[in-house]
CSV table of C-alpha atoms and ligand atoms in Angstrom, one decimal:
chain,number,residue,atom,x,y,z
A,1,UNK,CA,62.8,38.9,-67.6
A,2,UNK,CA,64.1,37.2,-64.6
A,3,UNK,CA,63.1,33.5,-63.8
A,4,UNK,CA,63.3,31.8,-60.5
A,5,UNK,CA,62.4,28.6,-58.9
A,6,UNK,CA,60.2,29.2,-56.2
A,7,UNK,CA,58.1,27.2,-53.2
A,8,UNK,CA,58.5,23.4,-53.0
A,9,UNK,CA,61.5,23.0,-55.2
A,10,UNK,CA,63.8,25.2,-53.2
A,11,UNK,CA,62.3,24.1,-50.1
A,12,UNK,CA,62.9,20.5,-50.7
A,13,UNK,CA,66.6,20.8,-52.3
A,14,UNK,CA,67.3,22.6,-49.1
A,15,UNK,CA,65.9,19.9,-47.0
A,16,UNK,CA,67.6,17.2,-49.1
A,17,UNK,CA,64.4,15.8,-50.4
A,18,UNK,CA,63.8,14.6,-53.9
A,19,UNK,CA,62.2,17.3,-56.0
A,20,UNK,CA,59.3,16.0,-58.1
A,21,UNK,CA,57.6,19.2,-59.6
A,22,UNK,CA,59.1,22.7,-59.9
A,23,UNK,CA,57.2,25.9,-59.7
A,24,UNK,CA,58.8,28.8,-61.3
A,25,UNK,CA,58.1,32.4,-61.1
A,26,UNK,CA,59.0,35.1,-63.8
A,27,UNK,CA,59.6,38.7,-63.0
A,28,UNK,CA,59.2,41.7,-65.4
A,29,UNK,CA,57.5,40.1,-68.2
A,30,UNK,CA,54.0,40.5,-69.5
A,31,UNK,CA,51.6,38.1,-70.8
A,32,UNK,CA,52.4,38.9,-74.3
A,33,UNK,CA,56.1,38.1,-74.0
A,34,UNK,CA,55.2,34.8,-72.3
A,35,UNK,CA,52.9,33.9,-75.3
A,36,UNK,CA,55.5,35.2,-77.9
A,37,UNK,CA,57.9,32.7,-76.4
A,38,UNK,CA,55.3,29.7,-76.8
A,39,UNK,CA,54.2,29.4,-72.9
A,40,UNK,CA,50.7,28.0,-73.1
A,41,UNK,CA,48.2,30.1,-70.7
A,42,UNK,CA,46.7,28.1,-68.0
A,43,UNK,CA,43.3,30.2,-67.3
A,44,UNK,CA,41.8,33.0,-68.6
A,45,UNK,CA,42.5,35.3,-65.8
A,46,UNK,CA,45.2,33.7,-64.0
A,47,UNK,CA,48.6,34.8,-65.0
A,48,UNK,CA,50.4,31.2,-65.0
A,49,UNK,CA,51.6,29.5,-68.0
A,50,UNK,CA,52.9,26.1,-68.9
A,51,UNK,CA,56.5,25.6,-70.3
A,52,UNK,CA,56.1,24.4,-74.1
A,53,UNK,CA,58.4,21.7,-73.5
A,54,UNK,CA,58.8,20.7,-69.9
A,55,UNK,CA,54.9,21.7,-69.2
A,56,UNK,CA,56.3,23.2,-65.9
A,57,UNK,CA,54.3,26.0,-64.1
A,58,UNK,CA,55.5,29.4,-64.8
A,59,UNK,CA,53.7,32.2,-63.0
A,60,UNK,CA,54.0,35.8,-63.3
A,61,UNK,CA,55.3,37.7,-60.3
A,62,UNK,CA,51.9,39.0,-58.6
A,63,UNK,CA,50.2,40.6,-55.5
A,64,UNK,CA,46.8,39.5,-54.3
A,65,UNK,CA,44.2,41.3,-52.7
A,66,UNK,CA,41.2,39.9,-51.1
A,67,UNK,CA,37.8,41.2,-52.0
A,68,UNK,CA,35.5,38.7,-50.9
A,69,UNK,CA,34.7,35.2,-49.2
A,70,UNK,CA,36.9,32.0,-50.3
A,71,UNK,CA,39.2,31.7,-53.1
A,72,UNK,CA,36.9,33.2,-55.8
A,73,UNK,CA,37.2,36.7,-53.8
A,74,UNK,CA,40.8,37.4,-54.9
A,75,UNK,CA,42.1,40.2,-56.9
A,76,UNK,CA,45.3,39.3,-58.7
A,77,UNK,CA,47.7,42.2,-60.1
A,78,UNK,CA,50.2,40.7,-62.4
A,79,UNK,CA,52.7,43.3,-64.2
A,80,UNK,CA,56.3,43.7,-65.2
A,81,UNK,CA,56.8,45.9,-62.0
A,82,UNK,CA,55.9,43.5,-59.4
A,83,UNK,CA,59.3,42.6,-57.6
A,84,UNK,CA,60.0,39.3,-56.5
A,85,UNK,CA,59.8,40.0,-52.8
A,86,UNK,CA,56.1,41.2,-53.6
A,87,UNK,CA,55.3,37.9,-55.1
A,88,UNK,CA,57.0,36.1,-52.2
A,89,UNK,CA,55.0,37.9,-49.5
A,90,UNK,CA,51.6,36.4,-50.5
A,91,UNK,CA,52.8,32.9,-50.3
A,92,UNK,CA,51.8,30.9,-47.1
A,93,UNK,CA,54.7,29.4,-45.3
A,94,UNK,CA,58.1,31.2,-45.0
A,95,UNK,CA,59.9,27.7,-46.0
A,96,UNK,CA,57.5,28.1,-49.3
A,97,UNK,CA,58.2,31.6,-49.8
A,98,UNK,CA,62.2,31.3,-51.0
A,99,UNK,CA,63.0,31.6,-54.6
A,100,UNK,CA,66.3,30.7,-56.3
A,101,UNK,CA,68.0,31.6,-59.5
A,102,UNK,CA,70.0,29.6,-62.1
A,103,UNK,CA,73.0,30.0,-60.0
A,104,UNK,CA,71.1,28.6,-56.9
A,105,UNK,CA,71.5,32.2,-55.4
A,106,UNK,CA,68.8,32.4,-52.8
A,107,UNK,CA,66.2,35.4,-52.3
A,108,UNK,CA,64.9,34.6,-48.9
A,109,UNK,CA,63.3,38.1,-47.4
A,110,UNK,CA,60.9,36.2,-44.9
A,111,UNK,CA,63.6,33.7,-43.4
A,112,UNK,CA,62.5,30.5,-44.6
A,113,UNK,CA,65.8,28.9,-44.3
A,114,UNK,CA,66.0,30.0,-40.3
A,115,UNK,CA,62.6,28.2,-40.0
A,116,UNK,CA,63.6,25.3,-42.2
A,117,UNK,CA,66.7,25.0,-39.6
A,118,UNK,CA,64.3,25.5,-36.7
A,119,UNK,CA,61.8,22.9,-38.1
A,120,UNK,CA,59.0,25.6,-38.0
A,121,UNK,CA,56.1,25.7,-40.2
A,122,UNK,CA,55.4,29.6,-39.9
A,123,UNK,CA,53.1,31.8,-41.8
A,124,UNK,CA,54.6,34.7,-43.8
A,125,UNK,CA,52.3,37.6,-43.2
A,126,UNK,CA,48.9,38.0,-41.8
A,127,UNK,CA,47.8,37.8,-45.2
A,128,UNK,CA,47.8,34.3,-44.4
A,129,UNK,CA,44.1,34.4,-43.2
A,130,UNK,CA,43.0,35.5,-46.6
A,131,UNK,CA,42.9,31.9,-47.9
A,132,UNK,CA,41.5,29.4,-45.5
A,133,UNK,CA,42.7,26.2,-47.6
A,134,UNK,CA,46.0,27.4,-45.9
A,135,UNK,CA,45.0,25.8,-42.8
A,136,UNK,CA,44.4,22.5,-44.5
A,137,UNK,CA,47.9,23.3,-46.5
A,138,UNK,CA,49.9,23.6,-43.1
A,139,UNK,CA,48.2,20.6,-41.5
A,140,UNK,CA,49.3,18.6,-44.6
A,141,UNK,CA,52.8,20.0,-44.5
A,142,UNK,CA,53.1,19.2,-40.9
A,143,UNK,CA,51.9,15.4,-41.9
A,144,UNK,CA,54.6,15.5,-44.4
A,145,UNK,CA,57.7,16.7,-42.4
A,146,UNK,CA,56.6,15.5,-39.0
A,147,UNK,CA,59.4,12.8,-39.5
A,148,UNK,CA,62.3,15.5,-39.7
A,149,UNK,CA,60.5,17.2,-36.5
A,150,UNK,CA,58.6,20.1,-38.1
A,151,UNK,CA,55.7,21.7,-36.1
A,152,UNK,CA,53.4,24.4,-36.5
A,153,UNK,CA,54.8,27.9,-35.1
A,154,UNK,CA,52.6,29.0,-32.1
A,155,UNK,CA,51.4,32.2,-33.7
A,156,UNK,CA,50.7,30.2,-37.1
A,157,UNK,CA,48.4,27.7,-35.0
A,158,UNK,CA,46.6,30.7,-33.5
A,159,UNK,CA,45.8,32.3,-36.8
A,160,UNK,CA,44.6,28.9,-38.1
A,161,UNK,CA,42.7,28.8,-34.6
A,162,UNK,CA,40.9,32.5,-35.5
A,163,UNK,CA,40.3,31.4,-39.1
A,164,UNK,CA,38.9,28.1,-38.0
A,165,UNK,CA,36.4,30.0,-35.6
A,166,UNK,CA,35.7,32.8,-38.2
A,167,UNK,CA,33.6,30.6,-40.3
A,168,UNK,CA,35.8,31.1,-43.4
A,169,UNK,CA,36.5,27.4,-43.8
A,170,UNK,CA,32.8,26.5,-44.5
A,171,UNK,CA,33.4,28.9,-47.9
A,172,UNK,CA,36.1,26.3,-49.4
A,173,UNK,CA,34.8,24.5,-52.2
A,174,UNK,CA,34.6,20.7,-51.7
A,175,UNK,CA,37.0,20.2,-54.9
A,176,UNK,CA,40.0,22.2,-53.0
A,177,UNK,CA,39.1,20.8,-49.7
A,178,UNK,CA,39.3,17.2,-51.1
A,179,UNK,CA,42.5,17.8,-53.0
A,180,UNK,CA,44.3,18.8,-49.6
A,181,UNK,CA,42.7,16.0,-47.8
A,182,UNK,CA,43.6,13.2,-50.3
A,183,UNK,CA,47.5,14.3,-50.6
A,184,UNK,CA,47.5,14.6,-46.7
A,185,UNK,CA,46.0,11.3,-46.3
A,186,UNK,CA,48.6,9.9,-48.6
A,187,UNK,CA,51.6,11.2,-46.4
A,188,UNK,CA,53.5,9.1,-44.2
A,189,UNK,CA,52.1,10.6,-41.2
A,190,UNK,CA,48.5,11.3,-42.2
A,191,UNK,CA,47.5,11.2,-38.7
A,192,UNK,CA,49.3,14.4,-37.9
A,193,UNK,CA,47.2,16.2,-40.2
A,194,UNK,CA,44.3,15.1,-38.5
A,195,UNK,CA,46.0,16.4,-35.3
A,196,UNK,CA,46.7,19.6,-36.4
A,197,UNK,CA,43.4,20.1,-37.6
A,198,UNK,CA,42.1,19.1,-34.6
A,199,UNK,CA,44.4,21.1,-32.4
A,200,UNK,CA,43.1,24.4,-34.2
A,201,UNK,CA,39.8,23.6,-34.4
A,202,UNK,CA,39.4,23.1,-37.9
A,203,UNK,CA,38.4,19.6,-37.5
A,204,UNK,CA,35.2,20.5,-35.5
A,205,UNK,CA,34.3,22.7,-38.7
A,206,UNK,CA,35.4,20.3,-41.4
A,207,UNK,CA,34.8,16.8,-40.1
A,208,UNK,CA,32.9,17.2,-36.8
A,209,UNK,CA,32.0,13.6,-37.1
A,210,UNK,CA,35.5,12.5,-36.8
A,211,UNK,CA,36.3,15.5,-34.0
A,212,UNK,CA,33.3,13.8,-32.1
A,213,UNK,CA,35.2,10.6,-31.3
A,214,UNK,CA,37.9,12.1,-29.1
A,215,UNK,CA,36.8,11.7,-25.6
A,216,UNK,CA,34.6,8.9,-26.3
A,217,UNK,CA,35.9,5.4,-24.5
A,218,UNK,CA,35.8,1.9,-26.0
A,219,UNK,CA,36.1,-1.2,-23.9
A,220,UNK,CA,39.9,-1.5,-22.6
A,221,UNK,CA,39.8,-5.1,-23.2
A,222,UNK,CA,39.7,-4.8,-26.8
A,223,UNK,CA,41.2,-1.4,-27.2
A,224,UNK,CA,43.9,-0.9,-24.6
A,225,UNK,CA,44.1,2.9,-26.0
A,226,UNK,CA,40.8,3.3,-24.9
A,227,UNK,CA,39.7,6.6,-26.6
A,228,UNK,CA,38.0,6.3,-30.1
A,229,UNK,CA,40.1,9.6,-31.7
A,230,UNK,CA,43.1,8.2,-30.6
A,231,UNK,CA,42.2,4.7,-32.0
A,232,UNK,CA,41.4,6.5,-35.2
A,233,UNK,CA,44.8,8.2,-35.5
A,234,UNK,CA,46.5,4.7,-34.8
A,235,UNK,CA,44.4,3.1,-37.7
A,236,UNK,CA,45.4,5.8,-40.0
A,237,UNK,CA,49.2,5.6,-39.1
A,238,UNK,CA,49.0,1.8,-39.5
A,239,UNK,CA,47.4,2.5,-42.9
A,240,UNK,CA,50.3,4.6,-43.9
A,241,UNK,CA,52.9,2.3,-42.5
A,242,UNK,CA,51.5,-0.5,-44.3
A,243,UNK,CA,51.2,1.8,-47.8
A,244,UNK,CA,47.7,1.3,-48.5
A,245,UNK,CA,46.0,3.4,-51.2
A,246,UNK,CA,43.9,6.2,-50.6
A,247,UNK,CA,40.3,4.3,-50.7
A,248,UNK,CA,41.7,2.2,-47.6
A,249,UNK,CA,43.0,5.4,-45.9
A,250,UNK,CA,39.7,7.2,-46.2
A,251,UNK,CA,37.7,4.2,-45.0
A,252,UNK,CA,40.0,3.7,-42.1
A,253,UNK,CA,39.4,7.4,-41.0
A,254,UNK,CA,35.8,7.2,-41.2
A,255,UNK,CA,35.2,3.4,-39.9
A,256,UNK,CA,34.2,4.1,-36.5
A,257,UNK,CA,32.0,7.4,-37.0
A,258,UNK,CA,29.0,5.7,-35.5
A,259,UNK,CA,30.8,5.4,-31.9
A,260,UNK,CA,30.3,9.3,-31.8
A,261,UNK,CA,26.7,8.9,-31.7
A,262,UNK,CA,26.5,6.3,-28.5
A,263,UNK,CA,24.7,7.7,-25.5
A,264,UNK,CA,26.8,8.1,-22.7
A,265,UNK,CA,24.8,5.7,-20.9
A,266,UNK,CA,25.9,3.1,-23.0
A,267,UNK,CA,29.8,3.8,-22.9
A,268,UNK,CA,31.9,2.0,-23.4
A,269,UNK,CA,29.9,-0.3,-25.4
A,270,UNK,CA,28.7,0.8,-28.9
A,271,UNK,CA,25.9,-1.5,-30.0
A,272,UNK,CA,25.3,-1.2,-33.5
A,273,UNK,CA,27.9,1.6,-34.1
A,274,UNK,CA,28.5,0.1,-37.9
A,275,UNK,CA,24.7,0.7,-39.2
A,276,UNK,CA,24.5,4.0,-37.1
A,277,UNK,CA,27.7,5.3,-38.6
A,278,UNK,CA,26.6,4.9,-42.3
A,279,UNK,CA,24.4,8.0,-42.4
A,280,UNK,CA,27.7,10.3,-41.0
A,281,UNK,CA,30.0,8.5,-43.4
A,282,UNK,CA,27.5,9.3,-46.3
A,283,UNK,CA,27.6,12.8,-44.9
A,284,UNK,CA,31.1,13.4,-44.8
A,285,UNK,CA,31.7,11.6,-48.3
A,286,UNK,CA,29.4,13.9,-50.0
A,287,UNK,CA,30.6,17.0,-48.1
A,288,UNK,CA,33.7,16.6,-50.0
A,289,UNK,CA,32.6,15.0,-53.1
A,290,UNK,CA,35.0,12.1,-52.4
A,291,UNK,CA,35.7,10.2,-55.4
A,292,UNK,CA,33.3,7.3,-55.9
A,293,UNK,CA,35.6,4.5,-55.2
A,294,UNK,CA,36.4,6.0,-51.8
A,295,UNK,CA,33.0,6.6,-50.8
A,296,UNK,CA,32.1,3.2,-51.8
A,297,UNK,CA,34.9,1.5,-49.7
A,298,UNK,CA,34.3,3.9,-46.5
A,299,UNK,CA,30.5,2.6,-46.4
A,300,UNK,CA,31.4,-0.9,-46.9
A,301,UNK,CA,34.2,-0.9,-44.2
A,302,UNK,CA,31.9,1.2,-41.9
A,303,UNK,CA,29.0,-1.5,-42.2
A,304,UNK,CA,31.1,-4.7,-42.3
A,305,UNK,CA,34.3,-4.2,-40.5
A,306,UNK,CA,33.0,-6.1,-37.5
A,307,UNK,CA,32.1,-9.0,-39.7
A,308,UNK,CA,35.8,-8.8,-41.0
A,309,UNK,CA,37.2,-9.1,-37.5
A,310,UNK,CA,34.9,-12.1,-36.7
A,311,UNK,CA,35.5,-13.8,-39.9
A,312,UNK,CA,36.2,-17.2,-38.4
A,313,UNK,CA,33.1,-17.4,-36.4
A,314,UNK,CA,30.7,-16.6,-39.2
A,315,UNK,CA,28.2,-19.2,-40.4
A,316,UNK,CA,28.8,-19.8,-43.8
A,317,UNK,CA,25.4,-18.4,-44.9
A,318,UNK,CA,26.8,-15.0,-43.1
A,319,UNK,CA,30.0,-15.1,-44.6
A,320,UNK,CA,28.0,-15.8,-48.1
A,321,UNK,CA,26.0,-12.5,-47.5
A,322,UNK,CA,29.4,-10.7,-47.0
A,323,UNK,CA,31.0,-11.9,-50.1
A,324,UNK,CA,27.6,-11.1,-52.0
A,325,UNK,CA,27.6,-7.4,-50.6
A,326,UNK,CA,30.7,-6.9,-52.0
A,327,UNK,CA,30.1,-8.6,-55.4
A,328,UNK,CA,33.7,-10.5,-54.7
A,329,UNK,CA,33.4,-12.1,-58.3
A,330,UNK,CA,33.4,-9.1,-60.2
A,331,UNK,CA,35.0,-6.8,-57.9
A,332,UNK,CA,38.0,-8.6,-56.2
A,333,UNK,CA,40.2,-5.7,-55.8
A,334,UNK,CA,37.6,-3.9,-53.7
A,335,UNK,CA,37.2,-6.8,-51.4
A,336,UNK,CA,41.2,-6.7,-50.7
A,337,UNK,CA,40.9,-3.2,-49.7
A,338,UNK,CA,38.4,-4.2,-47.3
A,339,UNK,CA,40.4,-6.6,-45.8
A,340,UNK,CA,43.3,-4.6,-45.4
A,341,UNK,CA,41.2,-1.6,-43.8
A,342,UNK,CA,39.8,-4.4,-41.3
A,343,UNK,CA,43.6,-5.2,-40.8
A,344,UNK,CA,44.4,-1.8,-40.0
A,345,UNK,CA,41.5,-1.3,-37.8
A,346,UNK,CA,42.9,-4.6,-35.9
A,347,UNK,CA,46.5,-3.1,-35.7
A,348,UNK,CA,45.4,0.5,-35.2
A,349,UNK,CA,45.2,-0.5,-31.0
A,350,UNK,CA,47.7,0.0,-28.6
A,351,UNK,CA,50.5,-2.7,-28.1
A,352,UNK,CA,48.5,-5.0,-30.6
A,353,UNK,CA,50.0,-3.6,-33.7
A,354,UNK,CA,52.0,-6.5,-34.3
A,355,UNK,CA,49.4,-9.3,-33.4
A,356,UNK,CA,48.8,-11.5,-36.6
A,357,UNK,CA,45.3,-11.0,-38.3
A,358,UNK,CA,44.5,-14.5,-39.4
A,359,UNK,CA,41.1,-13.2,-40.6
A,360,UNK,CA,42.9,-11.6,-43.6
A,361,UNK,CA,43.8,-15.1,-45.3
A,362,UNK,CA,40.7,-16.5,-44.1
A,363,UNK,CA,38.6,-14.2,-46.0
A,364,UNK,CA,40.9,-14.4,-48.9
A,365,UNK,CA,40.1,-18.4,-48.9
A,366,UNK,CA,36.2,-17.8,-48.6
A,367,UNK,CA,36.2,-15.6,-51.5
A,368,UNK,CA,38.0,-17.9,-53.8
A,369,UNK,CA,36.3,-20.9,-52.5
A,370,UNK,CA,32.7,-18.8,-53.6
A,371,UNK,CA,34.5,-17.9,-56.6
A,372,UNK,CA,35.3,-21.4,-57.7
A,373,UNK,CA,32.0,-22.3,-58.3
A,374,UNK,CA,31.3,-22.7,-61.8
A,375,UNK,CA,28.1,-21.6,-63.6
A,376,UNK,CA,28.3,-23.7,-66.9
A,377,UNK,CA,27.4,-27.0,-65.4
A,378,UNK,CA,24.3,-25.2,-63.8
A,379,UNK,CA,23.4,-23.8,-67.1
A,380,UNK,CA,23.6,-27.2,-68.3
A,381,UNK,CA,21.2,-28.6,-65.9
A,382,UNK,CA,18.7,-26.2,-67.5
A,383,UNK,CA,18.7,-23.3,-64.8
A,384,UNK,CA,17.7,-20.2,-65.9
A,385,UNK,CA,16.5,-16.3,-64.7
A,386,UNK,CA,16.2,-16.2,-60.9
A,387,UNK,CA,16.3,-19.9,-60.6
A,388,UNK,CA,19.9,-19.7,-61.8
A,389,UNK,CA,20.8,-17.1,-59.4
A,390,UNK,CA,19.3,-19.2,-56.4
A,391,UNK,CA,21.3,-22.6,-57.8
A,392,UNK,CA,24.5,-20.4,-58.2
A,393,UNK,CA,23.9,-19.0,-54.4
A,394,UNK,CA,23.3,-22.6,-53.1
A,395,UNK,CA,26.4,-24.1,-54.7
A,396,UNK,CA,28.5,-21.1,-53.2
A,397,UNK,CA,27.2,-21.7,-49.8
A,398,UNK,CA,28.1,-25.5,-50.1
A,399,UNK,CA,31.4,-24.3,-51.1
A,400,UNK,CA,31.7,-22.3,-47.8
A,401,UNK,CA,30.6,-25.0,-45.8
A,402,UNK,CA,33.2,-27.2,-47.3
A,403,UNK,CA,35.9,-24.3,-46.8
A,404,UNK,CA,34.9,-23.7,-43.1
A,405,UNK,CA,35.3,-27.2,-42.3
A,406,UNK,CA,38.7,-27.7,-43.4
A,407,UNK,CA,40.1,-24.1,-43.3
A,408,UNK,CA,42.7,-23.8,-40.4
A,409,UNK,CA,41.0,-21.9,-37.5
B,1,ATP,P1,54.4,20.3,-53.2
B,1,ATP,O1,55.6,19.6,-52.8
B,1,ATP,O2,53.1,19.7,-52.2
B,1,ATP,O3,54.1,20.5,-54.7
B,1,ATP,P2,54.5,23.1,-53.1
B,1,ATP,O4,55.0,23.8,-51.9
B,1,ATP,O5,55.5,23.1,-54.1
B,1,ATP,O6,54.6,21.8,-52.2
B,1,ATP,P3,52.5,23.7,-54.5
B,1,ATP,O7,50.7,23.5,-54.3
B,1,ATP,O8,52.9,23.2,-55.7
B,1,ATP,O9,53.0,23.4,-53.3
B,1,ATP,O10,52.6,25.4,-54.4
B,1,ATP,C1,53.7,26.1,-54.8
B,1,ATP,C2,53.9,27.4,-54.1
B,1,ATP,O11,52.9,28.2,-54.2
B,1,ATP,C3,54.0,27.1,-52.6
B,1,ATP,O12,55.3,26.6,-52.1
B,1,ATP,C4,53.3,28.1,-52.1
B,1,ATP,O13,54.7,29.2,-52.0
B,1,ATP,C5,52.5,28.8,-53.2
B,1,ATP,N1,51.0,28.5,-52.8
B,1,ATP,C6,50.3,27.4,-53.2
B,1,ATP,N2,49.1,27.4,-52.9
B,1,ATP,C7,49.2,28.4,-52.1
B,1,ATP,C8,48.1,29.0,-51.1
B,1,ATP,N3,47.0,28.5,-51.2
B,1,ATP,N4,48.2,30.1,-50.3
B,1,ATP,C9,49.4,30.7,-50.5
B,1,ATP,N5,50.5,30.3,-51.1
B,1,ATP,C10,50.2,29.3,-51.9
B,2,MG,MG1,54.8,22.1,-56.4
């Protein structure tokens, strides 16, 4: 059997990027031979194995044939007579379809190296269209390598456009889509992921609620960029610049969905968009079965981001309601993430990226003030049950009034 490095490891070495995980392809072997060497099979009907020591993935060279919708509709053919070239042609992009032996000799039948130099994301063959997930993968790679000047080849974009129109994207499982979305949002330029999806018409299918924000104006005084879609992209860009976690990036993407529902007569104002957006945020959350912490933060940020911006003007009682809604006493981290999302929202405005955001420290101070109320003395005074709850709240309100009186405006 011959063993080759394939995919990302080869690509990233040629790009001079750090290689994190290595995928291997094995030519000329059978499942039995792999098992005899101690490799552990990954799935029952999938010719992929884990190395007994390194845990890296070794896949038998295989060909694929499509026989139905979605990813389940694939027939794999793995046998010792499948060649390296036959295995490479089923891969998504030319830059991902190169292999390397242990002497670093490159096998590159589909000109991945040429496309690396030309900074092009180009599909290997028309079979690209057989797995709609590739639309998301290409957009993710566009986000990852935007910094290096990569763009999607026009003919690949055209194929992605056809795939988006064909209805095939709807056959993707939430789990597969979410994995790509989550990885793409964690790239350095996540906004490029959304831009590419939009350009090929996939955004309209996957997240019509986000797509609808493009072309919707906001008041120029607060939003010099005017367009709500452009604003959303900038907020994502800031979130990546500030190395925010996935929860915050997800919340940033969805925070303004309500603005897509504003009747045109009301433009450029968006009265109560926070509240109107909640059902849309919920729908997107559920469509991709986003993890619970992402779902929760997106809804809270959607509902309260304007409170965040107006923090310094909020009455103590409103401030208290905000802190209670976040259960800031038991979930301090989640409130920090809310503050971060608000700050990214404020920075995601044209020309205002560098403006300070005093609301952040003000909100942190308010949380600390409310949290400093001790329960023990109230218990000692004999408060119990709902009365105790009321007493705690009233002490917290007092603490917030005192905080507001002295906090620097
Ligand atoms: P990363 O650095 O994100 O891991 P990668 O290129 O290694 O990038 P993997 O998802 O690990 O991506 O996949 C390894 C290789 O398998 C890819 O380079 C590509 O050749 C192929 N591949 C993975 N998923 C698909 C797919 N859905 N369609 C076609 N080829 C795929
Ligand atoms: Mg990989």
